[in-house]
Amino acid sequence: MIAFFNGFVKVTGWLAQKIVFRTKIYYENKKVQSRKIKGAAIIISNHTAVYDYAAFLFVFPTRTLRYQMAEVLFQKKGLGRFLKAMGGIKVDRNSFNFGFIEESKCILEKGGVVGIFPESRLPKPGEEKPLPFKPSAAYLALYSGVPVIPVYTNGEYFTKKRAGVMIGTPINAAELYDDSKDEKTNLAEISEKFRQKIIELGKQFDERQKEKK
């Protein structure tokens, strides 16, 4: 039912998003990772606006993206019902309920795609972007063994500029694990490596934009 509803939203919303977002897509290496995702995977990205999720639905149109989403979004009745129908994974940031981790694990074990904004919230004015990454993406990647697909977005929605993304090559979190260190340290260091990868993709995106001009 979730996959069907996702498909319906993508078909009916395709024209609107083409007009509103006009997303330009770049690739770190298209031969290695294109818009098609094979098998289970985790998508991570910087977080610029609530529209990031909507844009990514059409960046990866052939897969059902099950995104981890803040509890505040589900508190709005209409939006909450819509996100549940889309398969949104509720993350209650104000409690110690880690059910979202188990739900994400189940989705990955069944070959699905889980989306995560590791910053866990939108940056406030004046804060360094991207914010420090929370460890959930690193933990899930290590637990499941699935590849992590890093994606950078410029956050240009509803502006004269085009929305743009840079799709990076997949990361194998297990290759970043240091057996000489404890799990907590590894999770923190791998999360920071994920963050640095997003920053690197952002720089590549800017370079491609300059080349275009």
PDB file of C-alpha atoms in Angstrom:
ATOM      1  CA  MET A   1       0.000   0.000   0.000  1.00  0.00           C
ATOM      2  CA  ILE A   2       2.871   2.388   0.828  1.00  0.00           C
ATOM      3  CA  ALA A   3       4.581   1.681  -2.504  1.00  0.00           C
ATOM      4  CA  PHE A   4       1.294   2.219  -4.369  1.00  0.00           C
ATOM      5  CA  PHE A   5       0.636   5.552  -2.651  1.00  0.00           C
ATOM      6  CA  ASN A   6       4.206   6.678  -3.348  1.00  0.00           C
ATOM      7  CA  GLY A   7       3.758   5.812  -6.994  1.00  0.00           C
ATOM      8  CA  PHE A   8       0.475   7.707  -7.160  1.00  0.00           C
ATOM      9  CA  VAL A   9       2.049  10.824  -5.594  1.00  0.00           C
ATOM     10  CA  LYS A  10       4.990  10.720  -7.988  1.00  0.00           C
ATOM     11  CA  VAL A  11       2.826  10.343 -11.065  1.00  0.00           C
ATOM     12  CA  THR A  12       0.339  13.053 -10.092  1.00  0.00           C
ATOM     13  CA  GLY A  13       3.018  15.402  -8.761  1.00  0.00           C
ATOM     14  CA  TRP A  14       5.595  14.998 -11.526  1.00  0.00           C
ATOM     15  CA  LEU A  15       4.599  18.035 -13.577  1.00  0.00           C
ATOM     16  CA  ALA A  16       4.219  20.280 -10.524  1.00  0.00           C
ATOM     17  CA  GLN A  17       7.673  19.435  -9.184  1.00  0.00           C
ATOM     18  CA  LYS A  18       9.213  19.997 -12.615  1.00  0.00           C
ATOM     19  CA  ILE A  19       7.799  23.508 -12.573  1.00  0.00           C
ATOM     20  CA  VAL A  20       8.488  24.308  -8.911  1.00  0.00           C
ATOM     21  CA  PHE A  21      11.849  22.623  -8.226  1.00  0.00           C
ATOM     22  CA  ARG A  22      13.359  22.342 -11.735  1.00  0.00           C
ATOM     23  CA  THR A  23      15.950  20.122 -10.072  1.00  0.00           C
ATOM     24  CA  LYS A  24      19.355  19.907 -11.734  1.00  0.00           C
ATOM     25  CA  ILE A  25      21.107  16.650 -10.894  1.00  0.00           C
ATOM     26  CA  TYR A  26      24.863  16.120 -10.909  1.00  0.00           C
ATOM     27  CA  TYR A  27      26.799  12.941 -10.169  1.00  0.00           C
ATOM     28  CA  GLU A  28      30.129  12.287  -8.537  1.00  0.00           C
ATOM     29  CA  ASN A  29      30.373   9.198 -10.757  1.00  0.00           C
ATOM     30  CA  LYS A  30      27.202   8.308 -12.662  1.00  0.00           C
ATOM     31  CA  LYS A  31      28.556   4.898 -13.671  1.00  0.00           C
ATOM     32  CA  VAL A  32      28.878   3.952 -10.017  1.00  0.00           C
ATOM     33  CA  GLN A  33      25.720   5.632  -8.647  1.00  0.00           C
ATOM     34  CA  SER A  34      22.956   7.107 -10.779  1.00  0.00           C
ATOM     35  CA  ARG A  35      19.360   7.905  -9.864  1.00  0.00           C
ATOM     36  CA  LYS A  36      18.606   4.178  -9.869  1.00  0.00           C
ATOM     37  CA  ILE A  37      19.158   2.418  -6.563  1.00  0.00           C
ATOM     38  CA  LYS A  38      19.630  -1.341  -6.598  1.00  0.00           C
ATOM     39  CA  GLY A  39      18.723  -3.257  -3.471  1.00  0.00           C
ATOM     40  CA  ALA A  40      18.723  -1.990   0.082  1.00  0.00           C
ATOM     41  CA  ALA A  41      20.409   1.342   0.788  1.00  0.00           C
ATOM     42  CA  ILE A  42      20.558   4.319   3.133  1.00  0.00           C
ATOM     43  CA  ILE A  43      20.390   7.834   1.714  1.00  0.00           C
ATOM     44  CA  ILE A  44      21.964  10.620   3.771  1.00  0.00           C
ATOM     45  CA  SER A  45      21.887  14.320   3.009  1.00  0.00           C
ATOM     46  CA  ASN A  46      22.333  17.767   4.427  1.00  0.00           C
ATOM     47  CA  HIS A  47      19.035  19.303   5.533  1.00  0.00           C
ATOM     48  CA  THR A  48      18.074  22.729   4.158  1.00  0.00           C
ATOM     49  CA  ALA A  49      14.269  22.842   4.263  1.00  0.00           C
ATOM     50  CA  VAL A  50      11.168  20.708   4.695  1.00  0.00           C
ATOM     51  CA  TYR A  51      11.082  20.497   0.897  1.00  0.00           C
ATOM     52  CA  ASP A  52      14.214  18.334   0.768  1.00  0.00           C
ATOM     53  CA  TYR A  53      12.111  15.201   1.167  1.00  0.00           C
ATOM     54  CA  ALA A  54       9.685  16.221  -1.569  1.00  0.00           C
ATOM     55  CA  ALA A  55      12.534  16.923  -3.981  1.00  0.00           C
ATOM     56  CA  PHE A  56      14.261  13.604  -3.281  1.00  0.00           C
ATOM     57  CA  LEU A  57      11.100  11.669  -4.095  1.00  0.00           C
ATOM     58  CA  PHE A  58      11.643  12.700  -7.706  1.00  0.00           C
ATOM     59  CA  VAL A  59      15.435  12.510  -7.673  1.00  0.00           C
ATOM     60  CA  PHE A  60      15.070   8.767  -7.046  1.00  0.00           C
ATOM     61  CA  PRO A  61      11.725   8.083  -8.758  1.00  0.00           C
ATOM     62  CA  THR A  62      11.982   4.301  -9.127  1.00  0.00           C
ATOM     63  CA  ARG A  63      12.241   3.485  -5.410  1.00  0.00           C
ATOM     64  CA  THR A  64      10.011   3.996  -2.390  1.00  0.00           C
ATOM     65  CA  LEU A  65      11.948   6.208   0.019  1.00  0.00           C
ATOM     66  CA  ARG A  66      11.143   5.583   3.683  1.00  0.00           C
ATOM     67  CA  TYR A  67      12.436   8.692   5.452  1.00  0.00           C
ATOM     68  CA  GLN A  68      13.034   9.218   9.151  1.00  0.00           C
ATOM     69  CA  MET A  69      10.996  12.284  10.100  1.00  0.00           C
ATOM     70  CA  ALA A  70      10.648  14.454  13.197  1.00  0.00           C
ATOM     71  CA  GLU A  71       7.652  13.938  15.459  1.00  0.00           C
ATOM     72  CA  VAL A  72       6.524  17.546  14.990  1.00  0.00           C
ATOM     73  CA  LEU A  73       5.541  16.795  11.383  1.00  0.00           C
ATOM     74  CA  PHE A  74       3.197  14.029  12.472  1.00  0.00           C
ATOM     75  CA  GLN A  75       1.451  16.316  14.956  1.00  0.00           C
ATOM     76  CA  LYS A  76      -0.255  18.143  12.087  1.00  0.00           C
ATOM     77  CA  LYS A  77      -3.284  15.985  11.257  1.00  0.00           C
ATOM     78  CA  GLY A  78      -3.397  16.361   7.491  1.00  0.00           C
ATOM     79  CA  LEU A  79       0.358  16.264   7.001  1.00  0.00           C
ATOM     80  CA  GLY A  80       0.723  13.462   9.538  1.00  0.00           C
ATOM     81  CA  ARG A  81      -1.717  11.209   7.690  1.00  0.00           C
ATOM     82  CA  PHE A  82      -0.001  11.942   4.397  1.00  0.00           C
ATOM     83  CA  LEU A  83       3.468  11.136   5.762  1.00  0.00           C
ATOM     84  CA  LYS A  84       2.225   7.889   7.319  1.00  0.00           C
ATOM     85  CA  ALA A  85       0.716   6.888   3.984  1.00  0.00           C
ATOM     86  CA  MET A  86       4.064   7.663   2.337  1.00  0.00           C
ATOM     87  CA  GLY A  87       5.817   5.391   4.817  1.00  0.00           C
ATOM     88  CA  GLY A  88       7.435   8.076   6.950  1.00  0.00           C
ATOM     89  CA  ILE A  89       9.359   6.775   9.970  1.00  0.00           C
ATOM     90  CA  LYS A  90       8.457   8.805  13.042  1.00  0.00           C
ATOM     91  CA  VAL A  91      11.397   9.918  15.190  1.00  0.00           C
ATOM     92  CA  ASP A  92      10.441  11.327  18.583  1.00  0.00           C
ATOM     93  CA  ARG A  93      13.409  13.517  19.415  1.00  0.00           C
ATOM     94  CA  ASN A  94      12.060  14.302  22.885  1.00  0.00           C
ATOM     95  CA  SER A  95      12.010  10.732  24.184  1.00  0.00           C
ATOM     96  CA  PHE A  96      14.263   7.705  24.484  1.00  0.00           C
ATOM     97  CA  ASN A  97      12.034   5.638  22.195  1.00  0.00           C
ATOM     98  CA  PHE A  98      14.301   4.095  19.580  1.00  0.00           C
ATOM     99  CA  GLY A  99      11.533   2.298  17.734  1.00  0.00           C
ATOM    100  CA  PHE A 100      12.490   4.216  14.610  1.00  0.00           C
ATOM    101  CA  ILE A 101      15.808   2.340  14.569  1.00  0.00           C
ATOM    102  CA  GLU A 102      14.064  -1.048  14.643  1.00  0.00           C
ATOM    103  CA  GLU A 103      11.602   0.060  11.981  1.00  0.00           C
ATOM    104  CA  SER A 104      14.471   1.217   9.786  1.00  0.00           C
ATOM    105  CA  LYS A 105      16.283  -2.090  10.308  1.00  0.00           C
ATOM    106  CA  CYS A 106      13.219  -4.044   9.171  1.00  0.00           C
ATOM    107  CA  ILE A 107      12.880  -1.929   6.026  1.00  0.00           C
ATOM    108  CA  LEU A 108      16.540  -2.469   5.128  1.00  0.00           C
ATOM    109  CA  GLU A 109      16.328  -6.210   5.817  1.00  0.00           C
ATOM    110  CA  LYS A 110      13.479  -6.388   3.310  1.00  0.00           C
ATOM    111  CA  GLY A 111      15.565  -4.644   0.663  1.00  0.00           C
ATOM    112  CA  GLY A 112      14.077  -1.178   1.107  1.00  0.00           C
ATOM    113  CA  VAL A 113      15.586   2.293   1.048  1.00  0.00           C
ATOM    114  CA  VAL A 114      15.772   4.394   4.223  1.00  0.00           C
ATOM    115  CA  GLY A 115      16.383   8.135   4.046  1.00  0.00           C
ATOM    116  CA  ILE A 116      18.029  10.040   6.883  1.00  0.00           C
ATOM    117  CA  PHE A 117      18.877  13.686   7.498  1.00  0.00           C
ATOM    118  CA  PRO A 118      21.668  13.069  10.053  1.00  0.00           C
ATOM    119  CA  GLU A 119      21.615  16.657  11.307  1.00  0.00           C
ATOM    120  CA  SER A 120      18.199  15.733  12.821  1.00  0.00           C
ATOM    121  CA  ARG A 121      16.932  19.312  12.494  1.00  0.00           C
ATOM    122  CA  LEU A 122      17.171  22.367  10.280  1.00  0.00           C
ATOM    123  CA  PRO A 123      20.127  24.679  10.966  1.00  0.00           C
ATOM    124  CA  LYS A 124      19.329  28.022  12.577  1.00  0.00           C
ATOM    125  CA  PRO A 125      20.609  31.330  11.157  1.00  0.00           C
ATOM    126  CA  GLY A 126      24.291  31.740  11.900  1.00  0.00           C
ATOM    127  CA  GLU A 127      24.960  28.058  12.605  1.00  0.00           C
ATOM    128  CA  GLU A 128      27.635  26.208  10.676  1.00  0.00           C
ATOM    129  CA  LYS A 129      26.189  24.054   7.911  1.00  0.00           C
ATOM    130  CA  PRO A 130      25.804  21.185   7.898  1.00  0.00           C
ATOM    131  CA  LEU A 131      25.256  20.655  11.612  1.00  0.00           C
ATOM    132  CA  PRO A 132      27.078  17.778  13.379  1.00  0.00           C
ATOM    133  CA  PHE A 133      25.643  14.428  12.299  1.00  0.00           C
ATOM    134  CA  LYS A 134      23.801  12.187  14.756  1.00  0.00           C
ATOM    135  CA  PRO A 135      24.989   8.533  14.836  1.00  0.00           C
ATOM    136  CA  SER A 136      21.806   6.765  13.673  1.00  0.00           C
ATOM    137  CA  ALA A 137      22.863   6.583  10.014  1.00  0.00           C
ATOM    138  CA  ALA A 138      26.289   5.189  10.913  1.00  0.00           C
ATOM    139  CA  TYR A 139      24.730   2.670  13.305  1.00  0.00           C
ATOM    140  CA  LEU A 140      22.208   1.442  10.743  1.00  0.00           C
ATOM    141  CA  ALA A 141      24.859   1.213   8.042  1.00  0.00           C
ATOM    142  CA  LEU A 142      27.149  -0.870  10.267  1.00  0.00           C
ATOM    143  CA  TYR A 143      24.322  -3.074  11.515  1.00  0.00           C
ATOM    144  CA  SER A 144      22.777  -3.756   8.114  1.00  0.00           C
ATOM    145  CA  GLY A 145      25.858  -3.722   5.916  1.00  0.00           C
ATOM    146  CA  VAL A 146      23.988  -1.823   3.200  1.00  0.00           C
ATOM    147  CA  PRO A 147      25.637   0.983   1.228  1.00  0.00           C
ATOM    148  CA  VAL A 148      25.190   4.611   2.215  1.00  0.00           C
ATOM    149  CA  ILE A 149      24.419   6.974  -0.667  1.00  0.00           C
ATOM    150  CA  PRO A 150      25.476  10.552   0.180  1.00  0.00           C
ATOM    151  CA  VAL A 151      23.528  13.361  -1.467  1.00  0.00           C
ATOM    152  CA  TYR A 152      24.081  17.112  -1.321  1.00  0.00           C
ATOM    153  CA  THR A 153      21.236  19.558  -1.952  1.00  0.00           C
ATOM    154  CA  ASN A 154      21.563  23.318  -2.448  1.00  0.00           C
ATOM    155  CA  GLY A 155      18.106  23.974  -0.956  1.00  0.00           C
ATOM    156  CA  GLU A 156      17.010  26.363  -3.702  1.00  0.00           C
ATOM    157  CA  TYR A 157      13.246  25.851  -3.544  1.00  0.00           C
ATOM    158  CA  PHE A 158      10.700  28.434  -4.668  1.00  0.00           C
ATOM    159  CA  THR A 159      13.438  30.789  -5.860  1.00  0.00           C
ATOM    160  CA  LYS A 160      14.583  32.014  -9.256  1.00  0.00           C
ATOM    161  CA  LYS A 161      17.459  29.557  -9.066  1.00  0.00           C
ATOM    162  CA  ARG A 162      17.051  25.869  -9.801  1.00  0.00           C
ATOM    163  CA  ALA A 163      17.101  23.317  -7.034  1.00  0.00           C
ATOM    164  CA  GLY A 164      20.203  21.198  -7.386  1.00  0.00           C
ATOM    165  CA  VAL A 165      21.619  17.981  -5.991  1.00  0.00           C
ATOM    166  CA  MET A 166      24.897  16.113  -6.216  1.00  0.00           C
ATOM    167  CA  ILE A 167      24.629  12.329  -5.898  1.00  0.00           C
ATOM    168  CA  GLY A 168      27.783  10.806  -4.446  1.00  0.00           C
ATOM    169  CA  THR A 169      29.250   7.334  -4.758  1.00  0.00           C
ATOM    170  CA  PRO A 170      28.137   4.781  -2.125  1.00  0.00           C
ATOM    171  CA  ILE A 171      30.041   4.431   1.143  1.00  0.00           C
ATOM    172  CA  ASN A 172      30.700   1.134   2.915  1.00  0.00           C
ATOM    173  CA  ALA A 173      30.602   2.051   6.615  1.00  0.00           C
ATOM    174  CA  ALA A 174      32.306  -1.208   7.635  1.00  0.00           C
ATOM    175  CA  GLU A 175      35.440  -0.090   5.782  1.00  0.00           C
ATOM    176  CA  LEU A 176      35.574   2.991   8.022  1.00  0.00           C
ATOM    177  CA  TYR A 177      35.373   1.011  11.274  1.00  0.00           C
ATOM    178  CA  ASP A 178      38.520   0.992  13.418  1.00  0.00           C
ATOM    179  CA  ASP A 179      38.743  -2.181  15.536  1.00  0.00           C
ATOM    180  CA  SER A 180      41.208  -0.500  17.890  1.00  0.00           C
ATOM    181  CA  LYS A 181      38.467   1.883  19.075  1.00  0.00           C
ATOM    182  CA  ASP A 182      35.187   1.318  20.905  1.00  0.00           C
ATOM    183  CA  GLU A 183      31.805   1.435  19.206  1.00  0.00           C
ATOM    184  CA  LYS A 184      30.839   4.881  20.492  1.00  0.00           C
ATOM    185  CA  THR A 185      34.034   6.416  19.145  1.00  0.00           C
ATOM    186  CA  ASN A 186      33.615   4.639  15.827  1.00  0.00           C
ATOM    187  CA  LEU A 187      30.053   5.851  15.433  1.00  0.00           C
ATOM    188  CA  ALA A 188      31.116   9.428  16.135  1.00  0.00           C
ATOM    189  CA  GLU A 189      34.047   9.273  13.720  1.00  0.00           C
ATOM    190  CA  ILE A 190      32.089   7.561  10.943  1.00  0.00           C
ATOM    191  CA  SER A 191      29.282  10.116  11.352  1.00  0.00           C
ATOM    192  CA  GLU A 192      31.828  12.920  10.945  1.00  0.00           C
ATOM    193  CA  LYS A 193      33.225  11.223   7.827  1.00  0.00           C
ATOM    194  CA  PHE A 194      29.690  11.119   6.432  1.00  0.00           C
ATOM    195  CA  ARG A 195      29.375  14.846   7.171  1.00  0.00           C
ATOM    196  CA  GLN A 196      32.685  15.634   5.504  1.00  0.00           C
ATOM    197  CA  LYS A 197      31.561  13.689   2.439  1.00  0.00           C
ATOM    198  CA  ILE A 198      28.450  15.854   2.156  1.00  0.00           C
ATOM    199  CA  ILE A 199      30.632  18.970   2.466  1.00  0.00           C
ATOM    200  CA  GLU A 200      32.906  17.612  -0.268  1.00  0.00           C
ATOM    201  CA  LEU A 201      29.898  16.976  -2.526  1.00  0.00           C
ATOM    202  CA  GLY A 202      28.763  20.540  -1.899  1.00  0.00           C
ATOM    203  CA  LYS A 203      32.120  21.818  -3.126  1.00  0.00           C
ATOM    204  CA  GLN A 204      31.904  19.597  -6.191  1.00  0.00           C
ATOM    205  CA  PHE A 205      28.417  20.925  -6.849  1.00  0.00           C
ATOM    206  CA  ASP A 206      29.659  24.532  -6.717  1.00  0.00           C
ATOM    207  CA  GLU A 207      32.493  23.681  -9.108  1.00  0.00           C
ATOM    208  CA  ARG A 208      30.078  22.117 -11.606  1.00  0.00           C
ATOM    209  CA  GLN A 209      27.910  25.212 -11.393  1.00  0.00           C
ATOM    210  CA  LYS A 210      30.898  27.459 -12.153  1.00  0.00           C
ATOM    211  CA  GLU A 211      31.918  25.255 -15.100  1.00  0.00           C
ATOM    212  CA  LYS A 212      28.399  25.571 -16.457  1.00  0.00           C
ATOM    213  CA  LYS A 213      28.611  29.386 -16.353  1.00  0.00           C
TER     214      LYS A 213
END
